Coordinates of C-alpha atoms and ligand atoms in Angstrom, one line a residue:
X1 CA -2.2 20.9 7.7
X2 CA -4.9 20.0 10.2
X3 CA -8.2 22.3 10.7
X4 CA -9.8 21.8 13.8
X5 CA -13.5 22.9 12.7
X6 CA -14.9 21.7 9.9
X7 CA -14.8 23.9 6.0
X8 CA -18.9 23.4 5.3
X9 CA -19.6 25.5 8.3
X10 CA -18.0 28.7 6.7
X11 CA -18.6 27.6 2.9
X12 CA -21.9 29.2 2.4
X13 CA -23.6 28.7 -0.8
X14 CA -25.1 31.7 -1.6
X15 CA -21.4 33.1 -1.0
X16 CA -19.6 30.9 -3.2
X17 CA -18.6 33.4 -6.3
X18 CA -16.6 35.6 -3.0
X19 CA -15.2 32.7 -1.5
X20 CA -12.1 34.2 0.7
X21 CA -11.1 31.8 3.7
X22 CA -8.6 31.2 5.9
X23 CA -8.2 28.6 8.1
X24 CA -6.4 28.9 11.4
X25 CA -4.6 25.2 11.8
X26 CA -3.0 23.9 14.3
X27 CA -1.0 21.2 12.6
X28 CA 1.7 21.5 9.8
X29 CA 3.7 18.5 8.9
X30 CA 6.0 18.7 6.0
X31 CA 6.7 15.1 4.0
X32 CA 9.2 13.8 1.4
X33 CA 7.6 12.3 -1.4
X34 CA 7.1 12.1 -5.1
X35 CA 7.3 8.7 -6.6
X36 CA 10.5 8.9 -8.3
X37 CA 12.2 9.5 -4.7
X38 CA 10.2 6.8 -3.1
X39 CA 11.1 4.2 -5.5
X40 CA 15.1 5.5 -5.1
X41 CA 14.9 5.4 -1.6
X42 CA 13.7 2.0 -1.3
X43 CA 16.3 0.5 -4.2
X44 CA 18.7 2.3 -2.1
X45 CA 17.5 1.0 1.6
X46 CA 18.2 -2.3 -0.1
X47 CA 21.7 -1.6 -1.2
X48 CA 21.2 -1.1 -4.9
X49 CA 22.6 2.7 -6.6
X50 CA 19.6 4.1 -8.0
X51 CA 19.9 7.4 -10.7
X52 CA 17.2 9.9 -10.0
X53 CA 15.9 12.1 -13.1
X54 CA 13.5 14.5 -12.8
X55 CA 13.2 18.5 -12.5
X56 CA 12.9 20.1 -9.3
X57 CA 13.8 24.3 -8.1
X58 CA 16.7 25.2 -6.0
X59 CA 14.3 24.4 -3.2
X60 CA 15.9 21.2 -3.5
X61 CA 19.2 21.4 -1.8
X62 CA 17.8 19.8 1.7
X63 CA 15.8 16.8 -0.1
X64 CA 18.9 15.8 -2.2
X65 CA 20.8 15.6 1.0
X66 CA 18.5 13.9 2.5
X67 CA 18.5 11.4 -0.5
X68 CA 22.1 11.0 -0.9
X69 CA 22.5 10.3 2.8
X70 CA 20.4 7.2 2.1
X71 CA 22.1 6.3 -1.1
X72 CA 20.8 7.7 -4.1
X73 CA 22.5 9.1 -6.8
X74 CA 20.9 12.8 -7.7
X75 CA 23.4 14.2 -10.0
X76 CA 21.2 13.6 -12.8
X77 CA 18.3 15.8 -11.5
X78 CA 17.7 19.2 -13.4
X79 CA 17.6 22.1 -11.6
X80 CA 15.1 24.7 -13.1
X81 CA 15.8 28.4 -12.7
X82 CA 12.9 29.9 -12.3
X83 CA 10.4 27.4 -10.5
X84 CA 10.1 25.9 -7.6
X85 CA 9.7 22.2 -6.7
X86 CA 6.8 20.1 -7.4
X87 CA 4.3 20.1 -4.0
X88 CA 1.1 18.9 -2.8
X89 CA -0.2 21.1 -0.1
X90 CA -3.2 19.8 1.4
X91 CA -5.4 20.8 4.6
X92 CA -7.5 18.1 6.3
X93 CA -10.6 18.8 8.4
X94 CA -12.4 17.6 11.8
X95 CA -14.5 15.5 9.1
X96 CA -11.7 14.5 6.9
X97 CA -13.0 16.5 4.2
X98 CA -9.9 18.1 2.6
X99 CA -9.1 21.3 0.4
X100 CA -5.6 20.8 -2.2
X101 CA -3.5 22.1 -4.4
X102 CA -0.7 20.5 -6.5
X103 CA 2.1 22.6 -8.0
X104 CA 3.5 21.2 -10.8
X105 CA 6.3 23.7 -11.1
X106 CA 9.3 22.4 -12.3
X107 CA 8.2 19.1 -13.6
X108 CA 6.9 20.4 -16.7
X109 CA 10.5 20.8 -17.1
X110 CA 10.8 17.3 -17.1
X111 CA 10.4 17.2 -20.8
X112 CA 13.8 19.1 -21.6
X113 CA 15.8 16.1 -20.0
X114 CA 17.1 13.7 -22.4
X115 CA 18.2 10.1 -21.4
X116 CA 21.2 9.4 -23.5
X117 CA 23.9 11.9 -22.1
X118 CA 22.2 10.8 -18.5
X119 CA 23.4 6.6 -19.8
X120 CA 26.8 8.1 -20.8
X121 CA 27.2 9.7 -17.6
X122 CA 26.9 6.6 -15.9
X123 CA 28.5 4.5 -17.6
X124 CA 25.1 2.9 -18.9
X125 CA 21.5 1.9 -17.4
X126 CA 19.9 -1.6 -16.4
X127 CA 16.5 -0.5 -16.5
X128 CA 14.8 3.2 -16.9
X129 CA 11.5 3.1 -14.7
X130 CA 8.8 6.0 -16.3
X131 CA 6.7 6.9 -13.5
X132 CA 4.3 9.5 -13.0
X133 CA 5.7 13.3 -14.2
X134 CA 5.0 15.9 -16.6
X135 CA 3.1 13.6 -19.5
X136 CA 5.3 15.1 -22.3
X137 CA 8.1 13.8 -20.7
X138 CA 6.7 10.3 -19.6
X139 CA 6.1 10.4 -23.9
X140 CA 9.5 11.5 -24.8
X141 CA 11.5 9.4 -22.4
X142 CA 9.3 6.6 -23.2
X143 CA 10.5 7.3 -26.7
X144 CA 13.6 8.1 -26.4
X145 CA 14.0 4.6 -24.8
X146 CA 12.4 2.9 -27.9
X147 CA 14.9 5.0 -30.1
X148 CA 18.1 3.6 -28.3
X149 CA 16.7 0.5 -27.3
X150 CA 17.0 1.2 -23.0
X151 CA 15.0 -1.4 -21.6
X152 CA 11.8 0.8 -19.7
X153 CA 9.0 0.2 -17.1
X154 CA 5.8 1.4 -18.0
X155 CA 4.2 2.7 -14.4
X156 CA 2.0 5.3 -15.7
X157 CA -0.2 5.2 -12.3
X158 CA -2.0 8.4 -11.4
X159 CA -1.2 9.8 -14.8
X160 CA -3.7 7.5 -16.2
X161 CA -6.5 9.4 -15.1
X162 CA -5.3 12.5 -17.7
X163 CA -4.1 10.0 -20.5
X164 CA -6.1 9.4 -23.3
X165 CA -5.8 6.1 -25.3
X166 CA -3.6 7.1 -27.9
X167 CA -0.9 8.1 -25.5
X168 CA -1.2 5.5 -22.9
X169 CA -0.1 3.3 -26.0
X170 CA 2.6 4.9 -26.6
X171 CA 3.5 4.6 -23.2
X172 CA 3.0 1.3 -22.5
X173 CA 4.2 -0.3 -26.1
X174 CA 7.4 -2.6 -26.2
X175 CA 8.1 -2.0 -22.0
X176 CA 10.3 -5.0 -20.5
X177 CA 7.7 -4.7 -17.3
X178 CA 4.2 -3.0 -17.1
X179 CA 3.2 -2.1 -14.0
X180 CA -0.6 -1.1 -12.6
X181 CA -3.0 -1.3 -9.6
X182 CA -5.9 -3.3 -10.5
X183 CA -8.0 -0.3 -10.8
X184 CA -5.7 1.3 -13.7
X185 CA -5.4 -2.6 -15.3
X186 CA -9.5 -1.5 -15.9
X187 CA -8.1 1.6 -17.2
X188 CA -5.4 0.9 -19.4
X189 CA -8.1 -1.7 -20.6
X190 CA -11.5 0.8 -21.8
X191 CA -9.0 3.3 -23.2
X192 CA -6.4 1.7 -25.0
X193 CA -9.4 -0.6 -26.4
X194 CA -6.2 -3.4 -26.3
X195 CA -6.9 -6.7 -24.3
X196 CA -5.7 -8.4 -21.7
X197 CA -3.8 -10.4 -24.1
X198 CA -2.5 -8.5 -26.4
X199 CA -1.4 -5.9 -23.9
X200 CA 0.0 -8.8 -22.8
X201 CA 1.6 -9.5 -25.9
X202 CA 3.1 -5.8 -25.9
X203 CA 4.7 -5.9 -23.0
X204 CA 6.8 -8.5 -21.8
X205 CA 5.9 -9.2 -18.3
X206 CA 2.8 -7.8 -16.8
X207 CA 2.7 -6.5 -12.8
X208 CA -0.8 -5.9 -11.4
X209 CA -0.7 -4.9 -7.9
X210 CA -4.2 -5.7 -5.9
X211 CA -4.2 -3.9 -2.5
X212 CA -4.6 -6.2 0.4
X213 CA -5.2 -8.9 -1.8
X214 CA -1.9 -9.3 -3.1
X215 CA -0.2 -9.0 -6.8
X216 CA 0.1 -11.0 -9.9
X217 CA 2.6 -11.2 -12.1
X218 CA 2.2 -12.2 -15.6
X219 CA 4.3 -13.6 -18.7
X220 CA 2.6 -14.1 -22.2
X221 CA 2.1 -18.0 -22.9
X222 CA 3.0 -19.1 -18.7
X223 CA 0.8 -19.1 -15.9
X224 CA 0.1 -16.3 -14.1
X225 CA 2.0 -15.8 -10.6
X226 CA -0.3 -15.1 -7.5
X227 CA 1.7 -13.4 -5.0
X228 CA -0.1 -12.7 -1.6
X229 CA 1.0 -9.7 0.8
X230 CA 3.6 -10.1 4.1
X231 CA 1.6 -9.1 6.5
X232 CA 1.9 -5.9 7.7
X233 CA 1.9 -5.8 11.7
X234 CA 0.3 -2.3 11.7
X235 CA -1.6 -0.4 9.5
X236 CA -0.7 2.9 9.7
X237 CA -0.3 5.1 6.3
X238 CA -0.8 3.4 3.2
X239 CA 0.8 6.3 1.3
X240 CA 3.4 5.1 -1.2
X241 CA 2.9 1.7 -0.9
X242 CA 2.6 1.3 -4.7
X243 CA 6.1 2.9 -5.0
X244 CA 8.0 0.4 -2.1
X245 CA 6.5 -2.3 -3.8
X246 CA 7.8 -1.3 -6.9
X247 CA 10.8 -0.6 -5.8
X248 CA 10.9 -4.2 -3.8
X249 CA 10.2 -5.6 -7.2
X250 CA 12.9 -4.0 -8.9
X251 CA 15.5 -4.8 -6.3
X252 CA 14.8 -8.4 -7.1
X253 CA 15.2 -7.9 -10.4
X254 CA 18.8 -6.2 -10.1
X255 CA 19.5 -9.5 -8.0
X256 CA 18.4 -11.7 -10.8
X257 CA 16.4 -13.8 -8.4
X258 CA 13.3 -14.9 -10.3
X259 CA 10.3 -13.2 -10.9
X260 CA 7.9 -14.6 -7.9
X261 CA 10.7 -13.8 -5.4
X262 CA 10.7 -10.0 -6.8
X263 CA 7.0 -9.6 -6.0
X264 CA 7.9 -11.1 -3.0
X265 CA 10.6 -8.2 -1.8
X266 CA 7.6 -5.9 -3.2
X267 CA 5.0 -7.1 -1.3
X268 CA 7.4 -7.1 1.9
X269 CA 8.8 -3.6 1.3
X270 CA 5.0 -2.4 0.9
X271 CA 4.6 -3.6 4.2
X272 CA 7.2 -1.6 6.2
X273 CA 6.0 1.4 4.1
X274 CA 2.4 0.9 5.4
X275 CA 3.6 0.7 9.2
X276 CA 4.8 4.1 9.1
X277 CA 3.6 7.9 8.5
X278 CA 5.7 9.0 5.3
X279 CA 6.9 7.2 2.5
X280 CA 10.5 7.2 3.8
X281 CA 10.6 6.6 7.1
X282 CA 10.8 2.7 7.4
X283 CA 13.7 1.2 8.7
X284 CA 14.2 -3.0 8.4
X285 CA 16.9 -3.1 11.6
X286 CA 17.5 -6.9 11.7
X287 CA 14.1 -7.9 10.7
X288 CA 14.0 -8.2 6.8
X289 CA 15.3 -11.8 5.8
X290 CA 13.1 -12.8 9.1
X291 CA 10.2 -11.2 8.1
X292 CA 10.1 -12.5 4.3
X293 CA 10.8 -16.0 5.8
X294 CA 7.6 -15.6 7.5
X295 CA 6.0 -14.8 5.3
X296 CA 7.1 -16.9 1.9
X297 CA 9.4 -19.6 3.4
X298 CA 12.7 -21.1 4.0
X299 CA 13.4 -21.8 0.5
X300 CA 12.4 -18.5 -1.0
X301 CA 14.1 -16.7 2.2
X302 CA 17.2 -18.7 0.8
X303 CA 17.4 -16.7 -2.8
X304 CA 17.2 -14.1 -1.4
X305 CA 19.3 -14.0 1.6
X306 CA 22.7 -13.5 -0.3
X307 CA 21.7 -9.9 -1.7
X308 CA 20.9 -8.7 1.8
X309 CA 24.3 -8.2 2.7
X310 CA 24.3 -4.1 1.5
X311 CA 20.4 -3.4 2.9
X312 CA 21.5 0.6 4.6
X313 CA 19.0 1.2 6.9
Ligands
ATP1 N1 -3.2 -3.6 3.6 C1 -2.1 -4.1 3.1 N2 -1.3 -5.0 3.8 C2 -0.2 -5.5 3.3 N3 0.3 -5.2 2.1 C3 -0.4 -4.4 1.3 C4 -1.6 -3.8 1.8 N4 -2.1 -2.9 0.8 C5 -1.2 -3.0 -0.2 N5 -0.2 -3.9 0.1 C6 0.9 -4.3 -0.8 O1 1.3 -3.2 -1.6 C7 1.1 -3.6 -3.0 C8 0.6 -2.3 -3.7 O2 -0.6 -1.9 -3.2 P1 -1.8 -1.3 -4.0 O3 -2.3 -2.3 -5.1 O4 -2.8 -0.8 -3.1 O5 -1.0 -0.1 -4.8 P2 -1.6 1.3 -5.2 O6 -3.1 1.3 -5.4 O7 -0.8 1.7 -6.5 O8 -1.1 2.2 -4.0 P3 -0.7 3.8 -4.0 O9 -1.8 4.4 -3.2 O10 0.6 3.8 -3.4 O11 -0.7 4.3 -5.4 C9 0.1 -4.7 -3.0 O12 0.2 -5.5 -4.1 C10 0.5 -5.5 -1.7 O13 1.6 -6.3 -1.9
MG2 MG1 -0.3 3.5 -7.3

């Protein structure tokens, strides 16, 4: 929601302890999101089938339309009976100052869900991607996993913040891929107490994502990969970009092109995502293969161009 005024002018400090507000706004704009859904949607805008897990209420029934429309697969998702969705309701000032709430709700749900009968379902898994969720169940899926040898992405972004060392290990030990902005990398770094290197050594290939300067991708014993950004023609909402590059990435890696040429369809799907207000709301038209030609060449446009044939949007 957008506020017109701005909140210090009716915050007084001496009145704090009776704080009661309401603010007339004039704005309401309701957005898909959550990262889970961002990352399906964009496996999905690129033709792949992606399985959604999480907890949500039975608030959900428009979203899951809205997913399967663009090809994902929500079967899997838990339905809780008594709480509502996950939400971030947020209003935004004249000033940009903002006032926020996040509901967890249903995610802490999260933790009941167990992989295995999810695999069976569906006939088996390539790759299970722990993002950002309730923590207990980023630990037991991670876990679980481990147990029955699923091979998982470590992506525990935001989630970082509330981790403590101990349990971002346990996260992030024996993951196929690791993924981080650079600012978590420093993270993961001070409270795992684990180096570079022998995170490195953990995990067997490294993703660092670096804003506008790019992304790295790293493999213990080979020279790191330096992969800059497609160029975005309009900067317009950088909101989810981590999850569309992910999502990019892990397209590629469905198409077993190798692993440059993932970061690439990363770093391009980021783009889109950034030219648009909502996570989900880019379409490519005509304009992918054109677009990554642009901006990483003929040759790598080449590898790539064969698994474009499903794109849906
Ligand atoms: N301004 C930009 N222009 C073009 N591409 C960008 C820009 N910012 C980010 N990207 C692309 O998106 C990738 C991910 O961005 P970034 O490292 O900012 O993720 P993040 O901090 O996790 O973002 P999020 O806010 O979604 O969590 C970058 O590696 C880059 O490829
Ligand atoms: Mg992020």
């Amino acid at each position: 929601m957008r506020f017109s005024g701005q909140f210090a002018d009716s915050l007084l400090t001496e009145q704090l302890d009776r704080v009661s507000l309401s603010f007339l706004v004039e704005d309401l704009q309701i957005r898909r999101g959550g990262i889970a859904p961002n990352i399906c949607f964009g496996l999905a805008a690129l033709g792949l089938d992606p399985l959604l897990v999480g907890s949500v209420g039975e608030d959900f029934g428009d979203y899951r339309a809205w997913l399967e429309r663009h090809g994902v697969q929500t079967w899997a998702v838990r339905v809780s009976e008594t709480q509502h969705t996950a939400r971030f309701i947020c209003t935004t000032d004249a000033v940009n100052a903002q006032i926020g709430s996040f509901y967890t709700g249903a995610m802490a749900e999260a933790r009941q869900i167990e992989l295995q009968p999810i695999a069976e379902r569906a006939g088996g898994v390539d790759l299970v991607v722990i993002s950002p969720n309730d923590p207990e169940a980023m630990l037991r899926h991670t876990e679980e996993c481990r147990s029955r040898r699923f091979n998982f992405v470590a992506d525990p972004s935001q989630q970082m913040a509330w981790l403590d060392g101990a349990q971002i290990k346990r996260l992030i030990d024996g993951a196929t891929y690791l993924f981080s902005n650079d600012y978590e990398d420093g993270l993961i770094t001070q409270k795992t107490g684990w180096s570079h290197e022998e995170i490195l050594k953990r995990v067997a290939v490294r993703v660092i994502t670096r804003g506008a300067k790019g992304s790295s991708v790293e493999v213990a014993g080979e020279p790191r990969l330096d992969i800059p950004i497609a160029r975005e023609v309009a900067r317009v909402d950088p909101t989810g970009v981590g999850d569309a590059y992910r999502a990019g990435f892990l397209a590629g890696l469905a198409w077993q092109v190798p692993l440059d040429r993932c970061a690439q369809v990363g770093s391009l799907l980021a783009s889109y995502a950034i030219e648009v207000v909502g996570t989900q709301e880019y379409r490519f038209g005509d304009t992918f293969l054109t677009r990554f030609e642009e901006a990483y060449g003929t040759a790598a446009a080449a590898e790539i161009a064969p698994h474009l044939c499903r794109l849906r949007l």
